[in-house]
Short mmCIF file of C-alpha atoms in Angstrom, two decimals:
data_model
loop_
_atom_site.label_atom_id
_atom_site.label_comp_id
_atom_site.label_asym_id
_atom_site.label_seq_id
_atom_site.Cartn_x
_atom_site.Cartn_y
_atom_site.Cartn_z
CA MET S 1 0.00 0.00 0.00
CA THR S 2 1.16 3.52 -0.77
CA ASP S 3 1.96 5.75 2.18
CA TYR S 4 -0.77 8.24 1.37
CA SER S 5 -0.57 10.17 4.63
CA SER S 6 2.93 11.53 4.16
CA SER S 7 3.77 15.02 2.97
CA THR S 8 6.88 16.01 1.03
CA ASN S 9 7.66 18.85 3.39
CA GLY S 10 7.49 16.55 6.41
CA HIS S 11 4.77 18.69 7.92
CA HIS S 12 1.58 17.34 9.41
CA SER S 13 -1.32 19.48 10.49
CA SER S 14 -1.15 20.80 14.04
CA ASN S 15 -4.95 21.06 14.01
CA THR S 16 -7.01 18.41 15.72
CA SER S 17 -10.20 17.28 14.08
CA ALA S 18 -12.99 14.97 15.17
CA GLY S 19 -13.51 14.12 11.50
CA PRO S 20 -16.14 15.27 9.01
CA ARG S 21 -19.53 16.20 10.41
CA THR S 22 -22.28 13.85 9.35
CA ASP S 23 -25.06 16.19 10.55
CA LEU S 24 -24.48 18.28 7.42
CA LEU S 25 -25.40 15.40 5.10
CA SER S 26 -29.14 15.15 5.70
CA THR S 27 -31.31 14.70 2.61
CA ASP S 28 -33.52 17.45 4.05
CA PRO S 29 -32.07 20.90 3.24
CA ASN S 30 -33.90 22.39 6.22
CA GLU S 31 -32.04 20.06 8.58
CA ARG S 32 -28.73 20.99 6.96
CA VAL S 33 -29.45 24.67 7.56
CA GLU S 34 -30.52 24.13 11.17
CA ALA S 35 -27.19 22.51 12.08
CA GLU S 36 -24.37 24.27 13.92
CA PRO S 37 -22.38 26.57 11.58
CA ILE S 38 -18.99 25.45 10.28
CA PHE S 39 -17.62 28.98 10.57
CA GLN S 40 -18.12 30.70 13.90
CA GLY S 41 -16.60 34.15 13.82
CA ASP S 42 -17.42 37.72 14.74
CA ILE S 43 -19.93 38.58 12.01
CA ASP S 44 -22.73 41.06 11.34
CA THR S 45 -25.75 39.04 10.27
CA ASP S 46 -27.55 42.22 9.10
CA LYS S 47 -25.29 42.22 6.04
CA ASN S 48 -26.62 41.29 2.60
CA VAL S 49 -24.40 38.47 1.36
CA VAL S 50 -24.31 37.34 -2.27
CA VAL S 51 -22.85 33.98 -3.36
CA CYS S 52 -22.13 33.75 -7.08
CA GLY S 53 -21.88 30.20 -8.34
CA ALA S 54 -24.27 29.15 -5.58
CA GLY S 55 -25.66 26.27 -7.61
CA GLY S 56 -22.26 24.60 -7.74
CA PHE S 57 -20.53 22.26 -5.32
CA ILE S 58 -18.65 24.73 -3.10
CA GLY S 59 -21.24 27.46 -3.52
CA GLY S 60 -24.05 25.28 -2.23
CA HIS S 61 -22.11 24.38 0.91
CA LEU S 62 -21.22 28.04 1.48
CA VAL S 63 -24.83 29.21 1.15
CA ALA S 64 -25.85 26.56 3.68
CA ASP S 65 -23.28 27.76 6.20
CA LEU S 66 -24.21 31.43 5.78
CA LEU S 67 -27.84 30.53 6.46
CA ARG S 68 -26.78 28.54 9.54
CA GLN S 69 -25.10 31.66 10.89
CA GLY S 70 -28.37 33.55 10.69
CA TYR S 71 -27.71 36.08 7.94
CA ASP S 72 -30.97 37.85 7.19
CA GLN S 73 -30.25 38.19 3.48
CA VAL S 74 -28.39 35.52 1.50
CA ARG S 75 -28.69 35.88 -2.26
CA ALA S 76 -27.73 32.77 -4.21
CA VAL S 77 -26.92 33.25 -7.91
CA ASP S 78 -26.06 30.72 -10.60
CA ILE S 79 -26.39 30.34 -14.38
CA LYS S 80 -28.16 26.99 -14.00
CA PRO S 81 -31.91 26.83 -13.40
CA PRO S 82 -32.52 26.14 -9.70
CA ASN S 83 -33.73 22.58 -10.33
CA GLN S 84 -30.18 21.77 -11.49
CA TRP S 85 -28.41 23.27 -8.46
CA PHE S 86 -26.39 20.87 -6.33
CA GLN S 87 -28.05 22.30 -3.23
CA LYS S 88 -30.92 24.79 -3.01
CA PHE S 89 -32.35 26.37 0.13
CA PRO S 90 -35.75 28.12 0.20
CA GLU S 91 -34.48 30.57 2.85
CA ALA S 92 -32.11 32.12 0.29
CA ASP S 93 -32.98 34.57 -2.48
CA ASN S 94 -32.30 32.14 -5.33
CA ARG S 95 -31.71 33.70 -8.75
CA SER S 96 -30.76 32.20 -12.12
CA LEU S 97 -28.53 34.72 -13.90
CA ASP S 98 -25.78 34.45 -16.51
CA LEU S 99 -22.99 36.40 -14.83
CA ARG S 100 -20.96 36.58 -18.02
CA GLU S 101 -23.37 39.40 -18.92
CA LYS S 102 -22.51 42.75 -17.32
CA GLU S 103 -26.09 43.81 -16.59
CA ASN S 104 -26.74 40.56 -14.72
CA CYS S 105 -23.77 41.21 -12.44
CA TYR S 106 -25.24 44.58 -11.52
CA ARG S 107 -28.61 42.95 -10.84
CA ALA S 108 -26.97 40.26 -8.71
CA LEU S 109 -25.01 42.74 -6.57
CA GLU S 110 -27.71 45.37 -6.05
CA GLY S 111 -27.72 46.22 -2.35
CA ALA S 112 -24.93 43.73 -1.59
CA ASP S 113 -22.56 44.18 1.34
CA GLN S 114 -20.40 41.07 0.87
CA VAL S 115 -19.80 39.05 -2.29
CA TYR S 116 -18.33 35.57 -2.71
CA ASN S 117 -17.42 34.95 -6.35
CA LEU S 118 -17.21 31.19 -6.89
CA ALA S 119 -18.73 31.33 -10.39
CA ALA S 120 -16.71 29.78 -13.22
CA ASP S 121 -17.06 27.42 -16.16
CA MET S 122 -14.82 24.61 -14.97
CA GLY S 123 -14.47 20.96 -13.98
CA GLY S 124 -11.85 18.28 -13.54
CA MET S 125 -8.73 17.81 -15.63
CA GLY S 126 -10.66 16.12 -18.43
CA PHE S 127 -12.84 19.22 -18.80
CA ILE S 128 -10.32 22.02 -18.40
CA GLU S 129 -7.81 20.34 -20.71
CA ASN S 130 -10.37 20.19 -23.54
CA ASN S 131 -12.25 23.44 -22.92
CA LYS S 132 -9.58 26.11 -22.56
CA ALA S 133 -11.57 28.87 -24.29
CA LEU S 134 -14.64 28.22 -22.13
CA CYS S 135 -12.48 28.39 -19.02
CA MET S 136 -10.89 31.65 -20.20
CA LEU S 137 -14.30 33.22 -20.79
CA SER S 138 -14.93 33.07 -17.05
CA VAL S 139 -12.77 36.18 -16.90
CA THR S 140 -15.86 38.14 -17.94
CA ILE S 141 -17.66 36.99 -14.79
CA ASN S 142 -15.07 38.30 -12.36
CA THR S 143 -14.46 41.48 -14.35
CA HIS S 144 -18.12 42.44 -14.49
CA LEU S 145 -18.68 41.47 -10.85
CA LEU S 146 -15.77 43.67 -9.75
CA MET S 147 -17.21 46.58 -11.70
CA ALA S 148 -20.59 46.01 -10.07
CA ALA S 149 -18.95 45.70 -6.64
CA ARG S 150 -17.17 49.01 -7.15
CA ASP S 151 -20.28 50.82 -8.34
CA ASN S 152 -22.51 49.32 -5.62
CA ASP S 153 -20.06 50.14 -2.81
CA VAL S 154 -19.69 46.50 -1.75
CA ASP S 155 -17.87 46.16 1.59
CA ARG S 156 -15.92 42.96 0.82
CA TYR S 157 -15.37 40.84 -2.24
CA PHE S 158 -13.98 37.29 -2.21
CA TYR S 159 -12.56 35.60 -5.31
CA SER S 160 -11.97 31.85 -5.52
CA SER S 161 -8.73 31.29 -7.39
CA SER S 162 -6.90 28.01 -7.91
CA ALA S 163 -3.58 26.25 -7.45
CA CYS S 164 -3.60 26.04 -11.25
CA VAL S 165 -2.07 29.54 -11.26
CA TYR S 166 1.31 28.16 -10.17
CA ASN S 167 4.34 27.97 -12.44
CA GLN S 168 4.18 24.59 -14.18
CA GLU S 169 7.96 24.27 -14.27
CA LEU S 170 7.85 23.87 -10.46
CA GLN S 171 5.46 20.92 -10.79
CA ASP S 172 7.37 18.59 -13.12
CA THR S 173 8.12 15.92 -10.53
CA SER S 174 5.90 13.84 -8.28
CA ASP S 175 8.26 14.56 -5.38
CA VAL S 176 7.22 18.21 -5.58
CA GLU S 177 8.17 20.95 -3.16
CA PRO S 178 5.02 22.48 -1.63
CA LEU S 179 4.01 25.59 -3.57
CA SER S 180 4.18 28.87 -1.68
CA GLU S 181 2.25 31.94 -2.75
CA GLU S 182 5.31 33.52 -4.35
CA ASP S 183 5.63 30.58 -6.77
CA ALA S 184 2.93 31.98 -9.06
CA TYR S 185 5.63 34.25 -10.54
CA PRO S 186 7.36 34.26 -12.95
CA ALA S 187 4.03 33.32 -14.47
CA LEU S 188 3.60 30.03 -16.32
CA ALA S 189 0.11 29.02 -15.26
CA GLU S 190 -1.87 26.02 -16.46
CA ASP S 191 -3.04 26.76 -19.98
CA GLY S 192 -6.54 28.21 -20.16
CA TYR S 193 -8.04 27.79 -16.70
CA GLY S 194 -4.89 28.72 -14.77
CA TRP S 195 -4.24 31.86 -16.81
CA GLU S 196 -7.84 33.01 -16.33
CA LYS S 197 -7.48 32.60 -12.58
CA LEU S 198 -4.16 34.42 -12.47
CA PHE S 199 -5.50 37.32 -14.54
CA SER S 200 -8.58 37.56 -12.33
CA GLU S 201 -6.36 37.67 -9.24
CA ARG S 202 -4.64 40.70 -10.76
CA MET S 203 -8.01 42.31 -11.45
CA CYS S 204 -8.89 41.94 -7.77
CA ARG S 205 -5.57 43.49 -6.80
CA HIS S 206 -5.96 46.50 -9.07
CA PHE S 207 -9.59 47.13 -8.11
CA ARG S 208 -8.38 47.13 -4.51
CA GLU S 209 -5.52 49.52 -5.29
CA ASP S 210 -7.28 51.82 -7.75
CA PHE S 211 -10.91 51.78 -6.59
CA ASP S 212 -10.60 50.85 -2.90
CA VAL S 213 -12.65 47.65 -3.29
CA THR S 214 -11.75 45.38 -0.37
CA THR S 215 -10.83 42.11 -2.09
CA ARG S 216 -9.75 38.75 -0.70
CA VAL S 217 -8.35 35.89 -2.82
CA ALA S 218 -7.87 32.22 -1.92
CA ARG S 219 -6.11 29.66 -4.10
CA TYR S 220 -8.11 26.44 -3.72
CA HIS S 221 -6.32 23.10 -3.89
CA ASN S 222 -8.58 20.25 -5.15
CA VAL S 223 -11.77 20.43 -3.11
CA TYR S 224 -13.86 17.27 -2.65
CA GLY S 225 -16.80 16.05 -0.61
CA PRO S 226 -20.52 15.19 -0.63
CA PHE S 227 -23.09 17.08 -2.72
CA GLY S 228 -20.63 17.40 -5.59
CA THR S 229 -20.58 16.09 -9.14
CA TYR S 230 -19.31 12.54 -9.57
CA ASP S 231 -20.34 11.90 -13.18
CA GLY S 232 -21.15 13.76 -16.38
CA GLY S 233 -17.63 14.81 -17.40
CA ARG S 234 -16.78 17.63 -15.00
CA GLU S 235 -16.01 15.60 -11.90
CA LYS S 236 -12.57 15.75 -10.30
CA ALA S 237 -10.28 12.86 -9.44
CA PRO S 238 -11.60 11.89 -5.96
CA ALA S 239 -15.22 11.74 -7.15
CA ALA S 240 -14.39 10.18 -10.53
CA LEU S 241 -12.26 7.42 -9.03
CA THR S 242 -14.83 6.79 -6.31
CA ARG S 243 -17.58 6.44 -8.91
CA LYS S 244 -15.43 3.98 -10.88
CA ALA S 245 -14.68 1.98 -7.72
CA ILE S 246 -18.36 1.76 -6.81
CA GLU S 247 -19.27 0.79 -10.39
CA ALA S 248 -16.68 -1.99 -10.19
CA LYS S 249 -18.12 -3.10 -6.85
CA LEU S 250 -21.74 -3.08 -8.00
CA SER S 251 -20.99 -4.82 -11.31
CA GLY S 252 -18.61 -7.31 -9.76
CA SER S 253 -15.90 -6.56 -12.34
CA GLY S 254 -13.29 -5.23 -9.91
CA ASP S 255 -11.64 -3.22 -12.70
CA ILE S 256 -10.72 0.46 -12.62
CA VAL S 257 -9.09 2.70 -15.23
CA ILE S 258 -6.74 5.37 -13.89
CA TRP S 259 -5.68 8.35 -15.98
CA GLY S 260 -1.88 8.48 -16.14
CA ASP S 261 0.51 6.06 -14.45
CA GLY S 262 -0.77 6.70 -10.92
CA THR S 263 2.44 8.30 -9.66
CA GLN S 264 1.19 11.88 -10.02
CA THR S 265 0.85 13.61 -6.65
CA ARG S 266 -1.76 16.01 -5.31
CA SER S 267 -3.31 17.23 -2.09
CA PHE S 268 -7.07 17.20 -1.56
CA MET S 269 -9.13 19.46 0.75
CA TYR S 270 -12.41 18.38 2.31
CA ILE S 271 -15.34 20.69 1.62
CA ASP S 272 -16.00 21.68 5.25
CA ASP S 273 -12.41 22.93 5.53
CA CYS S 274 -12.87 24.90 2.32
CA VAL S 275 -16.06 26.54 3.61
CA LYS S 276 -14.43 27.44 6.93
CA GLY S 277 -11.20 28.68 5.38
CA THR S 278 -13.02 30.74 2.76
CA GLN S 279 -14.89 32.66 5.42
CA LYS S 280 -11.81 33.01 7.62
CA ILE S 281 -9.96 34.60 4.69
CA MET S 282 -12.95 36.76 3.73
CA HIS S 283 -13.08 38.32 7.21
CA SER S 284 -9.29 38.60 7.60
CA ASP S 285 -6.82 41.37 6.81
CA ILE S 286 -5.02 39.22 4.21
CA THR S 287 -4.85 41.32 1.05
CA GLU S 288 -2.69 39.08 -1.16
CA PRO S 289 -3.72 35.69 -2.64
CA ILE S 290 -3.24 32.86 -0.16
CA ASN S 291 -3.23 29.06 -0.38
CA LEU S 292 -6.29 27.25 0.90
CA GLY S 293 -5.61 23.54 0.75
CA SER S 294 -4.43 20.47 2.60
CA ASP S 295 -0.70 19.76 2.66
CA GLU S 296 -1.27 15.99 2.89
CA LEU S 297 0.43 14.85 -0.31
CA VAL S 298 -0.77 11.65 -1.96
CA THR S 299 -0.10 9.83 -5.20
CA ILE S 300 -3.09 8.99 -7.36
CA ASN S 301 -2.34 5.35 -6.61
CA GLY S 302 -2.47 6.26 -2.93
CA LEU S 303 -5.80 7.99 -3.47
CA VAL S 304 -7.12 4.78 -5.02
CA ASP S 305 -5.85 2.88 -1.96
CA VAL S 306 -7.93 5.21 0.24
CA ILE S 307 -10.97 4.79 -1.99
CA GLU S 308 -10.64 0.98 -1.97
CA GLU S 309 -10.71 1.07 1.82
CA ALA S 310 -13.70 3.44 1.89
CA VAL S 311 -15.72 1.52 -0.70
CA GLU S 312 -14.59 -1.89 0.61
CA VAL S 313 -13.46 -3.25 -2.74
CA ASP S 314 -10.22 -4.62 -4.20
CA LEU S 315 -9.53 -3.22 -7.65
CA ASP S 316 -7.54 -4.39 -10.65
CA ARG S 317 -5.89 -1.24 -11.97
CA GLU S 318 -5.43 -0.31 -15.61
CA TYR S 319 -3.53 2.83 -16.56
CA ASP S 320 -4.54 4.98 -19.53
CA LEU S 321 -1.58 7.18 -20.50
CA THR S 322 -3.55 8.86 -23.32
CA LYS S 323 -5.85 10.76 -20.95
CA PRO S 324 -5.22 14.23 -19.48
CA GLN S 325 -3.36 13.98 -16.19
CA GLY S 326 -2.11 17.50 -15.45
CA VAL S 327 1.18 18.34 -13.78
CA ASP S 328 3.33 15.63 -12.20
CA GLY S 329 3.06 16.98 -8.69
CA ARG S 330 1.31 19.74 -6.71
CA ASN S 331 1.03 20.42 -2.98
CA SER S 332 0.08 23.35 -0.78
CA ASP S 333 2.60 25.21 1.35
CA ASN S 334 0.52 26.27 4.37
CA THR S 335 3.15 28.42 6.07
CA LYS S 336 1.35 31.66 5.27
CA ILE S 337 -2.15 30.61 6.35
CA LEU S 338 -0.74 29.20 9.60
CA ASN S 339 1.11 32.44 10.28
CA GLU S 340 -1.86 34.64 9.37
CA LEU S 341 -4.78 32.67 10.81
CA GLY S 342 -3.21 30.09 13.14
CA TRP S 343 -5.20 27.48 11.22
CA GLU S 344 -4.97 25.16 8.25
CA PRO S 345 -7.36 22.56 6.77
CA PRO S 346 -7.29 19.70 9.31
CA THR S 347 -9.38 16.91 7.76
CA ALA S 348 -7.34 13.81 6.90
CA LEU S 349 -7.88 12.40 3.41
CA ARG S 350 -8.90 8.99 4.78
CA ASP S 351 -11.64 10.58 6.93
CA GLY S 352 -12.98 12.88 4.25
CA MET S 353 -13.03 10.18 1.58
CA GLU S 354 -14.87 7.76 3.86
CA VAL S 355 -17.79 10.20 4.15
CA THR S 356 -17.60 11.20 0.48
CA ALA S 357 -17.56 7.62 -0.79
CA GLU S 358 -20.51 6.67 1.40
CA TRP S 359 -22.53 9.60 0.01
CA ILE S 360 -21.66 8.81 -3.62
CA GLU S 361 -22.50 5.14 -3.14
CA GLN S 362 -25.88 6.05 -1.66
CA GLN S 363 -26.60 8.24 -4.70
CA MET S 364 -25.49 5.60 -7.18
CA ARG S 365 -27.44 2.79 -5.54
CA ARG S 366 -30.59 4.90 -5.46
CA HIS S 367 -30.33 5.84 -9.14
CA ARG S 368 -29.52 2.24 -10.02
CA GLU S 369 -32.62 0.98 -8.20
CA GLU S 370 -34.87 3.69 -9.65
CA GLU S 371 -33.29 3.39 -13.11
CA THR S 372 -32.77 7.14 -13.19
CA THR S 373 -29.81 9.32 -14.16
CA SER S 374 -27.91 11.34 -11.60
CA ARG S 375 -28.92 14.98 -11.66
CA PHE S 376 -25.25 15.78 -11.21
CA ALA S 377 -24.66 14.50 -14.75
CA VAL S 378 -26.65 17.41 -16.20
CA PRO S 379 -24.27 19.75 -18.10
CA HIS S 380 -23.68 22.95 -16.15
#
């Protein structure tokens, strides 16, 4: 078995965690909202908070946590019709708007105090490798939202960037050095998606400098968890491999196809940590982009080991070297977030994947029994 718990920088989280919370996984959205908040900080619940990309994986979890905290006004915005949102809560002001259009950004941010911009046309490596222009067009979303934030006197504006902004020449080995925030320059971002994110980071910086818009930027490292897409073509590695493992289990084949040779390395952050860290950064004094990710480095083979354990299946592995596989290695250097916030994402991969795999298997078994198609497979 691969040692999937080790990190190349020899660092292990100083945070203690009781593991992922299962009370946030109820099939009843009202019960999910009534749970204890993930983020518990000094906040003003009279603020009008807008979440852009609220119909997506991270956005849905963020909306839920804002509602748990008791915000009076939470506006949830997404391009998808609400019946295709990953999570939808009746307590929120749910709006279907195409934020690539400037006038829709102004409509979305009317009266807003705080804005979380999670909206983007993106997916896993298979999607971003084959849809570079679509990924680049997301630059219109952030640009128009920043203009609307400036003109509507928004108090704070959060932008979700990505580890894909980092110089690819620093990620050409599986035994990668953790990437610190300074490693984004000299710029050689991932083609398409990474360049869009890096440019949008700069837009946030210059709107802060030139127009006094208070902006915060986090570079997400591979977020996973329940209530996310696991099929349809946009899923990321943890969900895709889990789906394949469950398919092998249910069919009795025991076979799984892995993109690449399995030696590529990554770190993966559980969704609850992402939601908490996002809000910590939003309410902080951190003006420059900062890593938000786990520093628990794992090979893709090691990830499959974890999934086998979670799904309770032994898999025969086949490697497809023709498929997109991204950089050879990527990990998060958490020195800055530890120094600034005294915190880093604490959830161990084994713990997060156990909950995630159980949720995906429940979904797949239900759709198999009902002979229906997962709603997460709908293009979005």
